[in-house]
Short mmCIF file of C-alpha atoms in Angstrom, two decimals:
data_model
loop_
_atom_site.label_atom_id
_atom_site.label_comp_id
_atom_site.label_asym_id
_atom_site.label_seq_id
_atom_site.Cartn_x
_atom_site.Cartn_y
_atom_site.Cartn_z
CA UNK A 1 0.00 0.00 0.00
CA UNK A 2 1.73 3.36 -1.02
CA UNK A 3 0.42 6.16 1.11
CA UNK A 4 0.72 10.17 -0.49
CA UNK A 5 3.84 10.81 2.73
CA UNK A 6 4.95 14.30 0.81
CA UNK A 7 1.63 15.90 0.52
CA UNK A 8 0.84 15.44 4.29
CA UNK A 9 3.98 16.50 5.31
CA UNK A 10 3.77 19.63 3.55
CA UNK A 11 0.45 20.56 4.09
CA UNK A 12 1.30 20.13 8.06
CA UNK A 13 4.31 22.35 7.44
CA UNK A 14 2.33 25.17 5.15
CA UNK A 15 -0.11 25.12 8.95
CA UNK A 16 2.62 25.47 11.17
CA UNK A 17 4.57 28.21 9.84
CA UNK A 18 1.12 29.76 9.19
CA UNK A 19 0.45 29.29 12.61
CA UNK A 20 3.62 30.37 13.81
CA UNK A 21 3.68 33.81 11.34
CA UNK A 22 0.87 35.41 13.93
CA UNK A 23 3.70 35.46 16.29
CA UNK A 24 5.46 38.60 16.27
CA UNK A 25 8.56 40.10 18.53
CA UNK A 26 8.36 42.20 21.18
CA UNK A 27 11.08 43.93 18.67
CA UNK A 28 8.49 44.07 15.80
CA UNK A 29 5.88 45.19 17.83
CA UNK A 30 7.51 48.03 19.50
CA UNK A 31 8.66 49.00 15.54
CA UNK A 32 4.54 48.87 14.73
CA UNK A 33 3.60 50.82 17.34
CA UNK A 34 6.53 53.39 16.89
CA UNK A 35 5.73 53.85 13.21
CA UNK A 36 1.95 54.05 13.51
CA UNK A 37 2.24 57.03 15.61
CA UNK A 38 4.22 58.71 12.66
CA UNK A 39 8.45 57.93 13.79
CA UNK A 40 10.22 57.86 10.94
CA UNK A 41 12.73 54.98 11.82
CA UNK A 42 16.32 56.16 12.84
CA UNK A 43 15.47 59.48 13.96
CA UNK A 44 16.20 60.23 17.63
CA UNK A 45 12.96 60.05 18.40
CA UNK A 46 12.00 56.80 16.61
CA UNK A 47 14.98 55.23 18.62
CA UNK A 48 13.29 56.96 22.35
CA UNK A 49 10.02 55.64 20.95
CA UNK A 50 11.50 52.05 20.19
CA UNK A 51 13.40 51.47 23.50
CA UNK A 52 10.58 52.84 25.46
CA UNK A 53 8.35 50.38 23.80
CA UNK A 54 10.78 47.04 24.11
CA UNK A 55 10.77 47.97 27.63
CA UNK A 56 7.18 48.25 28.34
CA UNK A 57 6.41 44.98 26.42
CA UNK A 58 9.23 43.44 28.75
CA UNK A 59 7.30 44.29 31.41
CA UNK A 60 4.33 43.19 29.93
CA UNK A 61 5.45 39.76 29.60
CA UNK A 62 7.79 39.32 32.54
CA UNK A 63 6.57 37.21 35.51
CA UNK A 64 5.08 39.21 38.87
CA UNK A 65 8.41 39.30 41.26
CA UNK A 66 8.29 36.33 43.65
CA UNK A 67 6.43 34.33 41.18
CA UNK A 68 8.15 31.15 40.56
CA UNK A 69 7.01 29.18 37.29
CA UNK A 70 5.24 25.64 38.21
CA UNK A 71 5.80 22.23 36.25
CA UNK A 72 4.25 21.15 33.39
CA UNK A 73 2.12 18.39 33.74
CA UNK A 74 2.26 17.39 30.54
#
């Protein structure tokens, strides 16, 4: 019996870097947000905007102090 192995396999890659494309950096972000609020990038404010921004978004995704992660459990 001769299973199609190729077209599975690439169909299953084609979904996960689809899947995996919706994940931006904090970098990228911050560079969104900076240039939607009219930075053009490399000017010395563009640069304030951008570190300002990868800092917040640190923050935003950083664990509460004291919190210690738990194990998985799968």
């Amino acid at each position: 019996m001769n299973t199609p192995k190729l077209p599975t396999l690439f169909l299953v890659f084609i979904l996960s870097v689809a899947a995996l494309s919706g994940c931006g950096t904090v970098e990228s972000a911050a560079q969104e947000d900076c240039t939607s609020i009219g930075w053009v990038i490399g000017s010395p404010g563009y640069e304030q905007c951008f570190k300002a921004r990868v800092y917040e978004r640190n923050l935003d995704y950083s664990r509460p102090l004291g919190d210690k992660p738990s194990p998985s459990l799968l």
